[in-house]
Coordinates of C-alpha atoms in Angstrom, one line a residue:
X1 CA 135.4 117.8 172.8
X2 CA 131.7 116.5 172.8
X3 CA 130.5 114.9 170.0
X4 CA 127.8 117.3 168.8
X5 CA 130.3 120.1 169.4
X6 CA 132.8 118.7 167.2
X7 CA 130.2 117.9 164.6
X8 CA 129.2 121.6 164.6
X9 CA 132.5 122.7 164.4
X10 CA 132.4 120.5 161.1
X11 CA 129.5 122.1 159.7
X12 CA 130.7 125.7 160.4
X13 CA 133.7 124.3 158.3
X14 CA 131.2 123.2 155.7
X15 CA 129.0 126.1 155.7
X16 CA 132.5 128.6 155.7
X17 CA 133.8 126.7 152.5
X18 CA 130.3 126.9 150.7
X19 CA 129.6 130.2 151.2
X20 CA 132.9 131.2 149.3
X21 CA 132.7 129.3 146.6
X22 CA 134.9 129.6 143.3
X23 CA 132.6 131.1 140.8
X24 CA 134.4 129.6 137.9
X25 CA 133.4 126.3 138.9
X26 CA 129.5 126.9 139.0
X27 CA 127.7 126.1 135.3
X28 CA 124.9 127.8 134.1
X29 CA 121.3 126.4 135.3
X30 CA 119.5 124.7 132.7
X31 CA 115.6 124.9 133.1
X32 CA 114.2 121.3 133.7
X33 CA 110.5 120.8 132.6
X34 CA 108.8 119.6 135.9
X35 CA 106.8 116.4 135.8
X36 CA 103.9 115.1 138.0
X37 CA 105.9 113.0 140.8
X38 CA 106.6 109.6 140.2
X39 CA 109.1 107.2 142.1
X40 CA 111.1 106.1 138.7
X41 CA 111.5 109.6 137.9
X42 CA 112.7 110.4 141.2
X43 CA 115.2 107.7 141.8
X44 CA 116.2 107.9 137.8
X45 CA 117.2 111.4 138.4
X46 CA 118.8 111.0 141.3
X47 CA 121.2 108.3 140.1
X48 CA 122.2 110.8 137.8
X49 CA 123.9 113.1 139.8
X50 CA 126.4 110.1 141.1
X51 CA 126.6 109.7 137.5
X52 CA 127.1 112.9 135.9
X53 CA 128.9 114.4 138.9
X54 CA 132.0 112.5 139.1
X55 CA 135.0 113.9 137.4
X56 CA 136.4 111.7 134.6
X57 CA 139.9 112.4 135.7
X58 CA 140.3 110.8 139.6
X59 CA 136.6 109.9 139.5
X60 CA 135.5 111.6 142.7
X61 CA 132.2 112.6 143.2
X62 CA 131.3 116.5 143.6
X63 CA 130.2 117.6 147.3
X64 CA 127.3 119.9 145.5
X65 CA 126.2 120.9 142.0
X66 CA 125.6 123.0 140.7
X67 CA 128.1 125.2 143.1
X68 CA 131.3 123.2 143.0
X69 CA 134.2 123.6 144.8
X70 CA 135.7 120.5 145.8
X71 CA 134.9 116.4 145.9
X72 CA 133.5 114.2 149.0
X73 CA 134.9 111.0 149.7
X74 CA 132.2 110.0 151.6
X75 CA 129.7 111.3 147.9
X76 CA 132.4 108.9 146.2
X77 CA 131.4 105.7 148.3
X78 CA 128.1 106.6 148.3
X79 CA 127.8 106.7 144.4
X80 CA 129.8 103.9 143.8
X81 CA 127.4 101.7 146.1
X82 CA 124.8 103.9 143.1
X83 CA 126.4 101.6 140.5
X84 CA 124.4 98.9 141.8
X85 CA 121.2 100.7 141.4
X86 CA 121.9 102.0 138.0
X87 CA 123.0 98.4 137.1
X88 CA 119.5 97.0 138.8
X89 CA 117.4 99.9 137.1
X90 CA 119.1 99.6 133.4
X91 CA 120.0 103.1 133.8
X92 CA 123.7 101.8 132.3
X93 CA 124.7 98.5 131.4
X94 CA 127.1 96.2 134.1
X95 CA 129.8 96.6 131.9
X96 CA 129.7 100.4 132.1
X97 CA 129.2 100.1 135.8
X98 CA 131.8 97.9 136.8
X99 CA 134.1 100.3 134.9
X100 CA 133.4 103.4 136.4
X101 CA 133.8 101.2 139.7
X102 CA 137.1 100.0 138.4
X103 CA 138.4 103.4 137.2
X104 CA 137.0 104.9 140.3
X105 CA 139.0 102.1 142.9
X106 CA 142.5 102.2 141.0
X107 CA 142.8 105.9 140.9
X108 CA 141.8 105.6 145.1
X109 CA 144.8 103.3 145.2
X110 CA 147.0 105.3 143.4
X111 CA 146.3 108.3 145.1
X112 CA 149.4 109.6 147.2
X113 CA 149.0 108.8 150.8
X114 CA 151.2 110.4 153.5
X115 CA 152.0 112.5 156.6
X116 CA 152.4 115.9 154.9
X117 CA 150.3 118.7 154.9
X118 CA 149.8 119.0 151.6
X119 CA 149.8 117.3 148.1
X120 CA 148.4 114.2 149.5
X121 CA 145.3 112.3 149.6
X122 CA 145.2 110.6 152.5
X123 CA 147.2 108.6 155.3
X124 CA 147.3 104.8 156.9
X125 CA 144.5 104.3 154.3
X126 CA 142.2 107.0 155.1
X127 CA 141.5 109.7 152.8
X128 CA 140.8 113.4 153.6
X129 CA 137.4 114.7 153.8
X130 CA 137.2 116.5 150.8
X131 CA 139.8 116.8 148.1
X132 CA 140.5 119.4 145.3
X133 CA 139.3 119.4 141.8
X134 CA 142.1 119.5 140.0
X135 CA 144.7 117.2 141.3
X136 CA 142.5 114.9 144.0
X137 CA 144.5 116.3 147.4
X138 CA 144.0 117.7 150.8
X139 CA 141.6 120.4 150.3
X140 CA 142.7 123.4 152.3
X141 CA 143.0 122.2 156.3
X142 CA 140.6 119.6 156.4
X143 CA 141.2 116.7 158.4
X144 CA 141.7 112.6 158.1
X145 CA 138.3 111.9 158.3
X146 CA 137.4 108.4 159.5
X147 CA 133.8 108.7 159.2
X148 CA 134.1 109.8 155.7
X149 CA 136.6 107.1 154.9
X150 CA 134.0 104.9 156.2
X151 CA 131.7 105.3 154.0
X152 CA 133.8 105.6 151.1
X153 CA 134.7 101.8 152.1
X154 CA 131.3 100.8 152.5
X155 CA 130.9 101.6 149.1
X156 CA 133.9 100.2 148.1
X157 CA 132.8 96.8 149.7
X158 CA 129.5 97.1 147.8
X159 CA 131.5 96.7 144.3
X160 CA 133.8 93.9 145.7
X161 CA 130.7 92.2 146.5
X162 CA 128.2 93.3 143.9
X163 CA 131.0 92.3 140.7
X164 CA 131.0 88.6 141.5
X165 CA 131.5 87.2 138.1
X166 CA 134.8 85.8 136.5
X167 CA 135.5 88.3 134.0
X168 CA 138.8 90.6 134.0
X169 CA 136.9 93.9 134.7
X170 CA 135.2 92.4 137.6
X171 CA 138.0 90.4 138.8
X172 CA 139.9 93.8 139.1
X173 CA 137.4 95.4 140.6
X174 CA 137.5 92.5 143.6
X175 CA 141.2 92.5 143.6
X176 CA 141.3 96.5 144.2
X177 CA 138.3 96.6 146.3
X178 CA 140.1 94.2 148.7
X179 CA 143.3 95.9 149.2
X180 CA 141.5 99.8 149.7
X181 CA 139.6 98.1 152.6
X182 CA 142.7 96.0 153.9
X183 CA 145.0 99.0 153.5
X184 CA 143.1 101.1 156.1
X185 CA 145.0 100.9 159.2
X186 CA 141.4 101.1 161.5
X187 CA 143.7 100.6 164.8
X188 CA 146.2 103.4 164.1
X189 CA 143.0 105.8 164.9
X190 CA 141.9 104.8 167.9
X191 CA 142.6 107.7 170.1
X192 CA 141.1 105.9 173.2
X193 CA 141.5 102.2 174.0
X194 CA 138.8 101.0 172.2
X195 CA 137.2 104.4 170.7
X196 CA 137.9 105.5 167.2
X197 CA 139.2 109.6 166.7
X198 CA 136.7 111.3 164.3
X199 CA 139.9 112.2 162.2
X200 CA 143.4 113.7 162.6
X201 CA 145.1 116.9 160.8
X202 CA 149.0 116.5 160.2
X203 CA 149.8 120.0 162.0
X204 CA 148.2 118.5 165.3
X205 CA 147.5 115.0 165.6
X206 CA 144.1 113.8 166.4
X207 CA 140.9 115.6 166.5
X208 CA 140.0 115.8 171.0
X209 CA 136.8 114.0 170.0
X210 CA 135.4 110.2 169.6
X211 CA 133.4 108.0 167.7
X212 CA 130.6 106.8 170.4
X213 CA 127.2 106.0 170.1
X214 CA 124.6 106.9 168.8
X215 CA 125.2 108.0 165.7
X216 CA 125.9 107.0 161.8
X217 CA 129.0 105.6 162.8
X218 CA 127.6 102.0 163.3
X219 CA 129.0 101.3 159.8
X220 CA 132.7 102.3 160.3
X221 CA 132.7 100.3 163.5
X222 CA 131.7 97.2 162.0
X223 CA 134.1 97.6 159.3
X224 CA 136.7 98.1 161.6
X225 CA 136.1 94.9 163.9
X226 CA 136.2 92.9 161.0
X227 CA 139.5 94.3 159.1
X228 CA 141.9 90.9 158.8
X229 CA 144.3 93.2 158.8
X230 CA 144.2 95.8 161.0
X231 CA 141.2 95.3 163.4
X232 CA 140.3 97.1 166.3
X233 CA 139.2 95.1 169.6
X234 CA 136.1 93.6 169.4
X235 CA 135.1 94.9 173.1
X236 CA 135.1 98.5 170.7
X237 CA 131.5 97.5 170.2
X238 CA 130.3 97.4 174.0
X239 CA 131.9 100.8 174.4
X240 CA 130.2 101.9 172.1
X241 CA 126.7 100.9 173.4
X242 CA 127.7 101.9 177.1
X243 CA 127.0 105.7 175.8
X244 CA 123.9 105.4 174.2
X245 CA 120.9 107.4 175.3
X246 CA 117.7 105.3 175.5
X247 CA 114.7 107.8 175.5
X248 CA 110.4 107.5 173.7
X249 CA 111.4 103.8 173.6
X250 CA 114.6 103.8 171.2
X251 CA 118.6 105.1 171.4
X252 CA 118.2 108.6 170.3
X253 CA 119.8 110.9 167.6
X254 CA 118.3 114.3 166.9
X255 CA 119.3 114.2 162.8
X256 CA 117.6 111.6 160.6
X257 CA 121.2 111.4 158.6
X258 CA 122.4 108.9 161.8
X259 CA 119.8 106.5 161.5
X260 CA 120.0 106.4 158.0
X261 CA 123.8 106.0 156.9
X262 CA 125.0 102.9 158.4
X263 CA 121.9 101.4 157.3
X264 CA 121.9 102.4 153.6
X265 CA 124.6 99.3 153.8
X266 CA 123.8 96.9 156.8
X267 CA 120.4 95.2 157.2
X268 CA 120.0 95.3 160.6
X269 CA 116.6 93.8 160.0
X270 CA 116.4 90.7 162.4
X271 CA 119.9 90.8 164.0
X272 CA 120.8 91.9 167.5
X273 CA 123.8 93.0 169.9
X274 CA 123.3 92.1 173.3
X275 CA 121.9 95.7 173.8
X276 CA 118.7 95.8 171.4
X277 CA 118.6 92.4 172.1
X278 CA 117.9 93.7 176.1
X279 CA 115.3 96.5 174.6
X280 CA 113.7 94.1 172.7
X281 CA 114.1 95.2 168.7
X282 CA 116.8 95.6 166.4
X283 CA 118.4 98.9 164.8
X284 CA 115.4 98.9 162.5
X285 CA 112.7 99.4 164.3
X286 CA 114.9 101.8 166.6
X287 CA 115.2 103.8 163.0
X288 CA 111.9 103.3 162.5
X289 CA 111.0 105.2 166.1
X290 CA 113.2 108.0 165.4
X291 CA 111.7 108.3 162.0
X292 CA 108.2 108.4 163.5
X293 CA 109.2 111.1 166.0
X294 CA 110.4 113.3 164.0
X295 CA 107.7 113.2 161.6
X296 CA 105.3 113.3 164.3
X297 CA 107.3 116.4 165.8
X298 CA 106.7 118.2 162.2
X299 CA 103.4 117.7 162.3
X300 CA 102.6 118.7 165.7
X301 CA 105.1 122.1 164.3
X302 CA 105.2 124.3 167.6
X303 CA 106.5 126.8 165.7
X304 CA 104.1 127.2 162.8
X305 CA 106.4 127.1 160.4
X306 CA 104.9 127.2 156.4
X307 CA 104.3 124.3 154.9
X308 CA 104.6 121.7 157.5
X309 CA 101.9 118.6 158.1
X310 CA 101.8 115.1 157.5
X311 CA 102.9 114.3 154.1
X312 CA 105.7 117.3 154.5
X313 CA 108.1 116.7 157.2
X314 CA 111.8 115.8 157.7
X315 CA 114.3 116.9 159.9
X316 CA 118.2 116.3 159.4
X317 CA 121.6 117.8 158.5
X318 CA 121.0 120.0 155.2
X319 CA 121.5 123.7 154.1
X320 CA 119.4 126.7 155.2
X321 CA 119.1 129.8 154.2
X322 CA 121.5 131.7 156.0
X323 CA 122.4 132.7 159.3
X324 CA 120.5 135.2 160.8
X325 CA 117.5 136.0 163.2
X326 CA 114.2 136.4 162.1
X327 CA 110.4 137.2 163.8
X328 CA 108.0 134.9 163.5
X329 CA 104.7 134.4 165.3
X330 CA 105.9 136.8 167.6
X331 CA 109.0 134.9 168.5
X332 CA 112.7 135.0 167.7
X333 CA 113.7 132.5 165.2
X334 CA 117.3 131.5 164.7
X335 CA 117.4 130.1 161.1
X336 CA 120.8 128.7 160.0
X337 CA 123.3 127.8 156.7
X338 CA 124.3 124.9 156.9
X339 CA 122.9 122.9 160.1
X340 CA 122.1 119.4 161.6
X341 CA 118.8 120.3 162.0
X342 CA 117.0 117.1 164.3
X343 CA 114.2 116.2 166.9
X344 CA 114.8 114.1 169.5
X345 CA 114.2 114.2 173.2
X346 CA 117.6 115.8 173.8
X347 CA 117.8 117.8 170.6
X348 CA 115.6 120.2 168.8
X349 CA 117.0 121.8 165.7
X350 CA 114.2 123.5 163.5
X351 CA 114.2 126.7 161.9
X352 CA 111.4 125.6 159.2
X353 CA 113.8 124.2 156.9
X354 CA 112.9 120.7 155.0
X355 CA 115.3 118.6 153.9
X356 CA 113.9 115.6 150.9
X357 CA 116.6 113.5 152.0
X358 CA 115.2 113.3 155.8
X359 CA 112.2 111.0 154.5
X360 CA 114.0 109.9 150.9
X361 CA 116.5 108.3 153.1
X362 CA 114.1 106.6 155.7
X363 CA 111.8 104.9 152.8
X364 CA 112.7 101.6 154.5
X365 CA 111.6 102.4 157.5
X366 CA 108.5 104.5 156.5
X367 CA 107.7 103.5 152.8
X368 CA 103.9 104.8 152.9
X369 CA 105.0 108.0 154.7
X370 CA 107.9 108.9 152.9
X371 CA 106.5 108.2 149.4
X372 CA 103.3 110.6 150.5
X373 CA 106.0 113.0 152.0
X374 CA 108.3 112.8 148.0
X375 CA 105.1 113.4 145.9
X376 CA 104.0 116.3 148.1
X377 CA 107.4 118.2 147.9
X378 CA 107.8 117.3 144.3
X379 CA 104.1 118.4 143.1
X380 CA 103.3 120.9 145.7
X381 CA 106.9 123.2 145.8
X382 CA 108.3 122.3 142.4
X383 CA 111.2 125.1 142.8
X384 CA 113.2 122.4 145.4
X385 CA 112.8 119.8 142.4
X386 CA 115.5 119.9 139.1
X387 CA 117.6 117.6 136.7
X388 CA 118.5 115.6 139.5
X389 CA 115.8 115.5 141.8
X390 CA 115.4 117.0 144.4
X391 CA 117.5 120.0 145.5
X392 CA 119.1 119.6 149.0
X393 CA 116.8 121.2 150.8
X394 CA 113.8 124.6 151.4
X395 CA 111.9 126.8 153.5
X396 CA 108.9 128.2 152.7
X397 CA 108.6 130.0 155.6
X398 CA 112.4 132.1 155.2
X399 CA 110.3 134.8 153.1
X400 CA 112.6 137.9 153.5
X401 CA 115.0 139.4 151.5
X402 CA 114.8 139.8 147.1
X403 CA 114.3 136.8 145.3
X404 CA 112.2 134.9 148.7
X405 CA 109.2 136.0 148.4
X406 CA 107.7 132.5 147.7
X407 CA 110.3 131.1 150.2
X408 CA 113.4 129.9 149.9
X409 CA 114.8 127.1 147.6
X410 CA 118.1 125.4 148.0
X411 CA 120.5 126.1 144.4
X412 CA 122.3 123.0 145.5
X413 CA 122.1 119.0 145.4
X414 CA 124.8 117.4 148.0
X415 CA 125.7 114.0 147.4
X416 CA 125.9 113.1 151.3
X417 CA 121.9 113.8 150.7
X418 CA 121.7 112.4 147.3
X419 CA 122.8 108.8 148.2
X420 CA 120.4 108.1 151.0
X421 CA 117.3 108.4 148.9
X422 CA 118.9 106.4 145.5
X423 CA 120.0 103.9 147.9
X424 CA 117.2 103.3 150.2
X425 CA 114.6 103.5 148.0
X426 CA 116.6 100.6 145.8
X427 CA 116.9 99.0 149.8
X428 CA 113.4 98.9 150.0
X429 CA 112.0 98.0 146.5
X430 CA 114.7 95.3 146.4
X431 CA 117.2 95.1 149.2
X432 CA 119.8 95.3 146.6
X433 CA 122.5 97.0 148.8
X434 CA 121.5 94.9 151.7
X435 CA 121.6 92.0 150.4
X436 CA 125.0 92.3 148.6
X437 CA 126.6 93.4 151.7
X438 CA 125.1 90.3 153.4
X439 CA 127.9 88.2 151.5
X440 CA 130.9 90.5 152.1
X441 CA 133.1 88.8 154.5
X442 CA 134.0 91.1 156.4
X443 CA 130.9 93.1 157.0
X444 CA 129.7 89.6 158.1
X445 CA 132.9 88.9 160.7
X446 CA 132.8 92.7 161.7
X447 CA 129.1 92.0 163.0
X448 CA 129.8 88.2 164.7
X449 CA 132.7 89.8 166.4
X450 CA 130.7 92.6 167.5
X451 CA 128.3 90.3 169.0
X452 CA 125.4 90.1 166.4
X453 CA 123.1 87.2 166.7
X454 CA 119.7 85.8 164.6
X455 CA 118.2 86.7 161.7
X456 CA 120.5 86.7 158.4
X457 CA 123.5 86.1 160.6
X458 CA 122.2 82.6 161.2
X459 CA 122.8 81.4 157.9
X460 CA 126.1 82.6 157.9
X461 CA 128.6 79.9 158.2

């Protein structure tokens, strides 16, 4: 199965499970008093969904609040790398962080892990993609998601870097850390020769689709490469590459989310394969370009959608309003649910739908841009904007049906969406994630091997 087939498929999943949602879970709004914009207030509140949002029973992050239905392993890794930032920001104390890290990686470890269908949390160290509330298991018919158990790991690498001192919390939280990652048996999934499955269901084996490139998978690639324990070959790398599509002068990817998610933990600033290393640039500036493009893309919006223009803009994978047809301008309009909405030159995804975490999560590579882009959506359409941030996503141009006549507003943050702006605005302010990463062993062999050269890596003995 193609790769943006299978990702679809995904969504529909995703969009299927959120539109039947278990009322009993979903808490009554509180009204937030909205403040002018500010980028403390924005980041503060959005560390405090990671914070506020993970159970204190198997400390797994909700996929979306306020409607709640089930955790995300990939939300978990992403708040856990939040710990750092909340540590940074003196939003908690390290002590209180490196507990919640510590509670969060033994009750991982403990976790059943398995080949049955059900009443197990994962399998050769990977963990399904979502898990249920109240006992931390399979949710539903989900699958073995590798992608997902990459980024949980990323952020489980983050604390085993990040908790460097000699005291017995810390210690524990290294000791942990280091036998989640080693644990993960990265070779077991590779469907193809050197190709990675996207995950696996216990009623059929393997998912008929592969990790190649481009994409966010960048990240659980590198981690794989550089597992002491279970590695996959190192010529996994060049396979990768062989599929990219070089288009406007960078490797293409319609959704911002791929550009973003591997590097919310690698600093690719500087360092080269052999392929960016034949175009010229790194993995930055090829973020950078896509950023550009689909800002630029917004702002030339061929549609005329509401609300679009240079300081509002951002295309990626987010919720919609529904699915459903609509007439606009005299044309047909297909907005979406849930949808990787994108630009590229081999993708166009837009039904007017803006999503804060398409520039929140590129303020590295577009700091001027995407803090004009944050105070615009925060000031200008305060009803995407609530106790932690921003919402996951609007559309100010969806104006039919009760309740829309101003447009419509997301009820929902998603962590998935959450993490990239707490994270990369931490990246960019002080590299904080980047930097601790830079000393993990293994992110630094899973690059060497991969055939990463200059910059950072230079130091690196």
């Amino acid at each position: 199965m193609p790769f943006r087939c299978f990702w679809l498929a995904c969504l529909c999943l995703l969009a299927c499970n959120s539109s039947n949602q278990i009322a009993r879970f979903a808490p009554v709004a509180v009204p937030v008093k909205h403040v002018p914009y500010s980028t403390e207030e924005l980041q503060r509140r959005t560390f405090e969904f990671f914070w506020q949002e993970t159970d204190t029973v198997f400390w797994q992050t909700q996929d979306r609040y306020p409607t709640i239905q089930f955790s995300s392993i990939a939300a978990t890794g992403f708040g856990l790398a939040g710990i750092a930032v909340g540590i940074q920001n003196s939003y908690i104390s390290r002590q209180q962080g490196a507990q919640r890290a510590l509670n969060t990686l033994q009750t991982l470890w403990n976790m059943k892990q398995g080949p049955e269908k059900a009443g197990v949390s994962g399998y050769k160290g990977f963990f399904y993609h979502f898990l249920t509330l109240d006992k931390a298991v399979r949710y539903q018919e989900v699958e073995l998601s590798t992608i997902d158990t990459g980024l949980l790991m990323a952020g489980v690498l983050t604390v085993m870097s990040y908790f460097d001192r000699d005291d017995p919390t810390e210690n524990q939280v290294r000791k942990i850390a280091d036998e989640l990652y080693r644990r993960v048996e990265w070779n077991w999934a590779l469907d193809d020769p050197n190709q990675i499955a996207m995950g696996w269901h216990p009623e059929n084996g393997f998912i008929n689709a592969d990790w190649n490139g481009y994409n966010e998978a960048m990240v659980l690639l590198i981690m794989a490469i550089g597992s002491p324990t279970h590695a996959i070959p190192a010529e996994s790398w060049a396979d990768w590459c062989s599929t990219y599509e070089w288009k406007d002068e960078h490797v293409i990817f319609g959704p911002l989310f791929g550009h973003q998610y591997s590097q919310m933990f690698v600093d690719f600033k500087g360092i080269q394969d052999p392929y960016m290393k034949s175009k010229g640039i790194d993995y930055f500036e090829n973020s950078r370009r896509a950023t550009l493009d689909n800002r630029n893309y917004c702002v030339r919006n061929p549609f005329k959608f509401t609300g679009y223009s240079e300081d509002c803009w951002g295309l990626t994978a987010c919720d919609g309003p529904k699915d459903t047809v609509i007439q606009w301008q005299g044309k047909e309009i297909k907005v979406k649910g849930y949808n990787a909405r994108g630009y590229a030159a081999n993708y166009n995804q837009d039904d007017g739908t803006i999503a804060p975490t398409a520039a929140g999560g590129s303020y590295p590579f577009t700091p001027e841009l995407s803090e004009k882009a944050m105070a615009r959506m925060w000031n200008n359409y305060p009803g995407v904007v609530g106790k932690y941030g921003f919402k996951d996503s609007f559309n100010p141009t969806y104006t039919f049906g009760p309740g829309n006549e101003k447009g419509w507003y997301d009820v929902d943050y998603l962590g998935i969406d959450q993490g990239p702006i707490l994270i990369q605005m931490e990246n960019y302010k002080t590299g904080l994630i980047w930097n601790t990463l830079k000393k993990n062993p293994y992110i630094q062999a899973g690059l060497k091997k991969a055939g990463f050269t200059g910059g950072w890596l230079n130091s690196i003995q």
